[in-house]
């Protein structure tokens, strides 16, 4: 009797390794801390990560893209806990964010890409899409929970809702980054509580 076997699907390329990606991004942050932006090279990152340089170029077009992604994965660690109130949720994520910014690899990588982006519009756009836009998820989730609890009104205009979400993100991110990286002052529980109180007073008057 004849047997009919189904052909195996053709492989279109070597699958990406999550472990290799993680090693490359970690090596990128280590290189930034040790060498700084100007001296960091794809070759150095490849050596530190234990991969071929061609492996990097299959994944990233160049140093700019690589460094932004190395920063972005750090910010993806942020989570908004559900502590039962908007005030508690905001305070918790502010403290998480500040703790992340205190890590040497975060400080060096973030400051490097921001400084370089002032001269590179494509890099600035990548920062917006890979870091800023992705982290706005925290604002949207916090607002959704607060509206469900009755702490914030539902916004009738989608355009107004989008503008307010951008503003909330800018206020939180700007305040924490400035205090941590520019003023070099601590973001402790007392500061987070005072900041959140001020933020929530402002939210009471946002356009709906």
CSV table of C-alpha atoms in Angstrom, one decimal:
chain,number,residue,atom,x,y,z
A,1,UNK,CA,0.0,0.0,0.0
A,2,UNK,CA,1.3,3.4,-0.9
A,3,UNK,CA,1.7,5.9,1.9
A,4,UNK,CA,1.3,9.6,1.3
A,5,UNK,CA,3.5,11.9,3.4
A,6,UNK,CA,3.0,15.6,3.6
A,7,UNK,CA,6.1,17.7,2.6
A,8,UNK,CA,7.6,19.6,5.4
A,9,UNK,CA,7.2,23.4,5.2
A,10,UNK,CA,10.2,25.2,3.7
A,11,UNK,CA,12.2,27.2,6.2
A,12,UNK,CA,12.7,30.7,5.0
A,13,UNK,CA,15.5,31.6,7.2
A,14,UNK,CA,17.3,30.9,10.5
A,15,UNK,CA,14.9,31.6,13.4
A,16,UNK,CA,15.8,34.3,15.8
A,17,UNK,CA,17.1,33.2,19.2
A,18,UNK,CA,15.5,35.0,22.2
A,19,UNK,CA,18.6,34.1,24.2
A,20,UNK,CA,20.9,35.7,21.6
A,21,UNK,CA,18.8,38.8,21.5
A,22,UNK,CA,18.9,39.1,25.3
A,23,UNK,CA,22.6,38.7,25.3
A,24,UNK,CA,23.1,41.3,22.6
A,25,UNK,CA,20.9,43.9,24.3
A,26,UNK,CA,22.6,43.3,27.6
A,27,UNK,CA,26.0,43.6,25.9
A,28,UNK,CA,24.9,46.8,24.3
A,29,UNK,CA,24.1,48.4,27.7
A,30,UNK,CA,27.3,47.2,29.2
A,31,UNK,CA,29.3,48.7,26.3
A,32,UNK,CA,27.5,52.0,26.8
A,33,UNK,CA,28.4,52.1,30.5
A,34,UNK,CA,32.1,51.2,29.8
A,35,UNK,CA,32.7,53.0,26.5
A,36,UNK,CA,30.1,55.7,26.0
A,37,UNK,CA,28.1,56.3,22.9
A,38,UNK,CA,31.0,57.5,20.7
A,39,UNK,CA,33.2,54.5,21.3
A,40,UNK,CA,30.6,51.9,21.2
A,41,UNK,CA,30.8,49.7,18.1
A,42,UNK,CA,28.8,46.8,16.7
A,43,UNK,CA,32.0,44.7,16.8
A,44,UNK,CA,32.4,45.3,20.5
A,45,UNK,CA,28.8,44.4,21.2
A,46,UNK,CA,29.2,41.2,19.2
A,47,UNK,CA,32.3,40.2,21.1
A,48,UNK,CA,30.7,40.8,24.5
A,49,UNK,CA,27.6,38.9,23.5
A,50,UNK,CA,29.5,36.0,22.0
A,51,UNK,CA,27.9,36.2,18.6
A,52,UNK,CA,29.1,37.0,15.1
A,53,UNK,CA,28.8,40.6,13.9
A,54,UNK,CA,26.6,39.4,11.0
A,55,UNK,CA,24.1,38.2,13.7
A,56,UNK,CA,23.7,41.8,14.9
A,57,UNK,CA,23.2,43.2,11.4
A,58,UNK,CA,20.6,40.6,10.6
A,59,UNK,CA,18.6,42.1,13.5
A,60,UNK,CA,19.5,45.8,13.6
A,61,UNK,CA,20.6,48.1,10.8
A,62,UNK,CA,23.1,49.9,12.9
A,63,UNK,CA,24.1,51.3,16.3
A,64,UNK,CA,21.2,53.7,16.7
A,65,UNK,CA,18.5,51.0,16.3
A,66,UNK,CA,20.4,48.6,18.5
A,67,UNK,CA,20.8,51.1,21.4
A,68,UNK,CA,17.2,52.2,21.3
A,69,UNK,CA,16.0,48.6,21.6
A,70,UNK,CA,18.5,48.0,24.4
A,71,UNK,CA,16.8,50.8,26.3
A,72,UNK,CA,13.3,49.9,25.3
A,73,UNK,CA,13.4,46.5,26.8
A,74,UNK,CA,14.3,48.0,30.2
A,75,UNK,CA,11.2,50.2,30.1
A,76,UNK,CA,9.1,47.2,29.2
A,77,UNK,CA,9.8,45.9,32.7
A,78,UNK,CA,7.5,48.6,34.1
A,79,UNK,CA,4.1,47.4,35.2
A,80,UNK,CA,1.1,49.3,36.7
A,81,UNK,CA,-0.1,47.4,39.7
A,82,UNK,CA,-3.8,47.3,40.6
A,83,UNK,CA,-3.8,48.6,44.2
A,84,UNK,CA,-7.4,49.7,44.3
A,85,UNK,CA,-7.0,53.4,43.7
A,86,UNK,CA,-5.5,55.7,41.1
A,87,UNK,CA,-3.4,57.4,43.7
A,88,UNK,CA,-1.8,54.2,44.9
A,89,UNK,CA,-1.3,52.9,41.3
A,90,UNK,CA,0.4,56.1,40.2
A,91,UNK,CA,2.7,56.2,43.3
A,92,UNK,CA,3.7,52.6,42.7
A,93,UNK,CA,4.6,53.1,39.0
A,94,UNK,CA,6.5,56.4,39.8
A,95,UNK,CA,8.7,54.5,42.3
A,96,UNK,CA,9.3,51.7,39.8
A,97,UNK,CA,10.2,54.2,37.1
A,98,UNK,CA,12.6,56.0,39.5
A,99,UNK,CA,14.3,52.8,40.5
A,100,UNK,CA,14.8,51.8,36.9
A,101,UNK,CA,16.4,55.2,36.1
A,102,UNK,CA,18.8,54.8,39.0
A,103,UNK,CA,20.4,51.7,37.4
A,104,UNK,CA,23.7,52.7,35.7
A,105,UNK,CA,22.9,51.0,32.4
A,106,UNK,CA,19.5,52.8,32.2
A,107,UNK,CA,21.0,56.2,32.9
A,108,UNK,CA,23.8,55.8,30.5
A,109,UNK,CA,21.8,54.3,27.7
A,110,UNK,CA,18.9,56.8,28.0
A,111,UNK,CA,21.1,59.9,28.2
A,112,UNK,CA,23.1,58.7,25.2
A,113,UNK,CA,20.2,58.1,22.9
A,114,UNK,CA,18.4,61.3,23.9
A,115,UNK,CA,21.6,63.4,23.4
A,116,UNK,CA,22.2,61.7,20.0
A,117,UNK,CA,18.6,62.2,18.9
A,118,UNK,CA,18.9,66.0,19.0
A,119,UNK,CA,21.0,65.6,15.8
A,120,UNK,CA,19.2,62.7,14.3
A,121,UNK,CA,15.5,62.9,13.4
A,122,UNK,CA,15.2,59.2,12.5
A,123,UNK,CA,16.6,58.2,15.9
A,124,UNK,CA,14.1,60.6,17.6
A,125,UNK,CA,11.3,58.9,15.7
A,126,UNK,CA,12.5,55.5,16.8
A,127,UNK,CA,12.7,56.6,20.4
A,128,UNK,CA,9.1,57.7,20.2
A,129,UNK,CA,7.8,54.5,18.7
A,130,UNK,CA,9.9,52.0,20.6
A,131,UNK,CA,9.9,53.7,24.1
A,132,UNK,CA,7.4,56.6,24.4
A,133,UNK,CA,4.5,55.1,22.5
A,134,UNK,CA,4.9,51.7,24.1
A,135,UNK,CA,5.0,53.1,27.6
A,136,UNK,CA,1.8,55.1,27.2
A,137,UNK,CA,0.1,51.8,27.8
A,138,UNK,CA,0.6,52.4,31.5
A,139,UNK,CA,-1.3,55.7,31.3
A,140,UNK,CA,-4.1,54.2,29.2
A,141,UNK,CA,-4.5,51.3,31.6
A,142,UNK,CA,-4.4,53.5,34.7
A,143,UNK,CA,-7.1,55.8,33.2
A,144,UNK,CA,-9.3,52.9,32.2
A,145,UNK,CA,-9.1,51.4,35.7
A,146,UNK,CA,-9.8,54.8,37.3
A,147,UNK,CA,-12.8,55.4,35.1
A,148,UNK,CA,-14.2,52.0,35.9
A,149,UNK,CA,-13.9,52.8,39.7
A,150,UNK,CA,-15.5,56.2,39.2
A,151,UNK,CA,-12.4,58.1,40.1
A,152,UNK,CA,-12.2,59.8,36.7
A,153,UNK,CA,-14.9,60.8,34.2
A,154,UNK,CA,-15.2,59.1,30.8
A,155,UNK,CA,-14.0,61.4,28.1
A,156,UNK,CA,-16.5,62.0,25.3
A,157,UNK,CA,-14.1,63.1,22.6
A,158,UNK,CA,-11.5,60.6,21.4
A,159,UNK,CA,-9.2,63.4,20.3
A,160,UNK,CA,-9.4,65.0,23.8
A,161,UNK,CA,-8.8,61.6,25.4
A,162,UNK,CA,-5.7,61.1,23.3
A,163,UNK,CA,-4.3,64.6,24.0
A,164,UNK,CA,-4.9,64.1,27.7
A,165,UNK,CA,-3.1,60.7,27.7
A,166,UNK,CA,-0.1,62.3,26.0
A,167,UNK,CA,-0.1,65.1,28.6
A,168,UNK,CA,-0.3,62.8,31.6
A,169,UNK,CA,2.5,60.7,30.2
A,170,UNK,CA,4.7,63.8,29.6
A,171,UNK,CA,4.0,65.1,33.1
A,172,UNK,CA,4.9,61.9,34.8
A,173,UNK,CA,7.9,60.9,32.7
A,174,UNK,CA,9.2,64.5,32.6
A,175,UNK,CA,9.0,65.0,36.3
A,176,UNK,CA,10.6,61.7,37.3
A,177,UNK,CA,13.4,61.9,34.6
A,178,UNK,CA,14.2,65.5,35.6
A,179,UNK,CA,14.3,64.8,39.3
A,180,UNK,CA,16.3,61.6,39.0
A,181,UNK,CA,18.7,62.4,36.1
A,182,UNK,CA,18.9,66.2,36.1
A,183,UNK,CA,18.4,67.3,39.6
A,184,UNK,CA,19.9,64.1,41.0
A,185,UNK,CA,17.4,64.1,43.9
A,186,UNK,CA,15.8,61.0,45.4
A,187,UNK,CA,12.3,59.9,44.3
A,188,UNK,CA,11.1,58.4,47.6
A,189,UNK,CA,7.7,57.5,48.9
A,190,UNK,CA,7.1,61.0,50.3
A,191,UNK,CA,8.0,62.6,47.0
A,192,UNK,CA,5.9,60.2,45.0
A,193,UNK,CA,2.9,60.9,47.3
A,194,UNK,CA,3.3,64.6,46.9
A,195,UNK,CA,3.7,64.4,43.2
A,196,UNK,CA,0.7,62.1,42.8
A,197,UNK,CA,-1.5,64.5,44.8
A,198,UNK,CA,-0.5,67.4,42.6
A,199,UNK,CA,-1.1,65.3,39.5
A,200,UNK,CA,-4.6,64.2,40.6
A,201,UNK,CA,-5.6,67.8,41.3
A,202,UNK,CA,-4.7,68.6,37.7
A,203,UNK,CA,-6.6,65.6,36.4
A,204,UNK,CA,-9.7,66.8,38.1
A,205,UNK,CA,-9.7,69.8,35.7
A,206,UNK,CA,-8.8,68.1,32.4
A,207,UNK,CA,-11.0,68.6,29.4
A,208,UNK,CA,-13.5,65.7,29.0
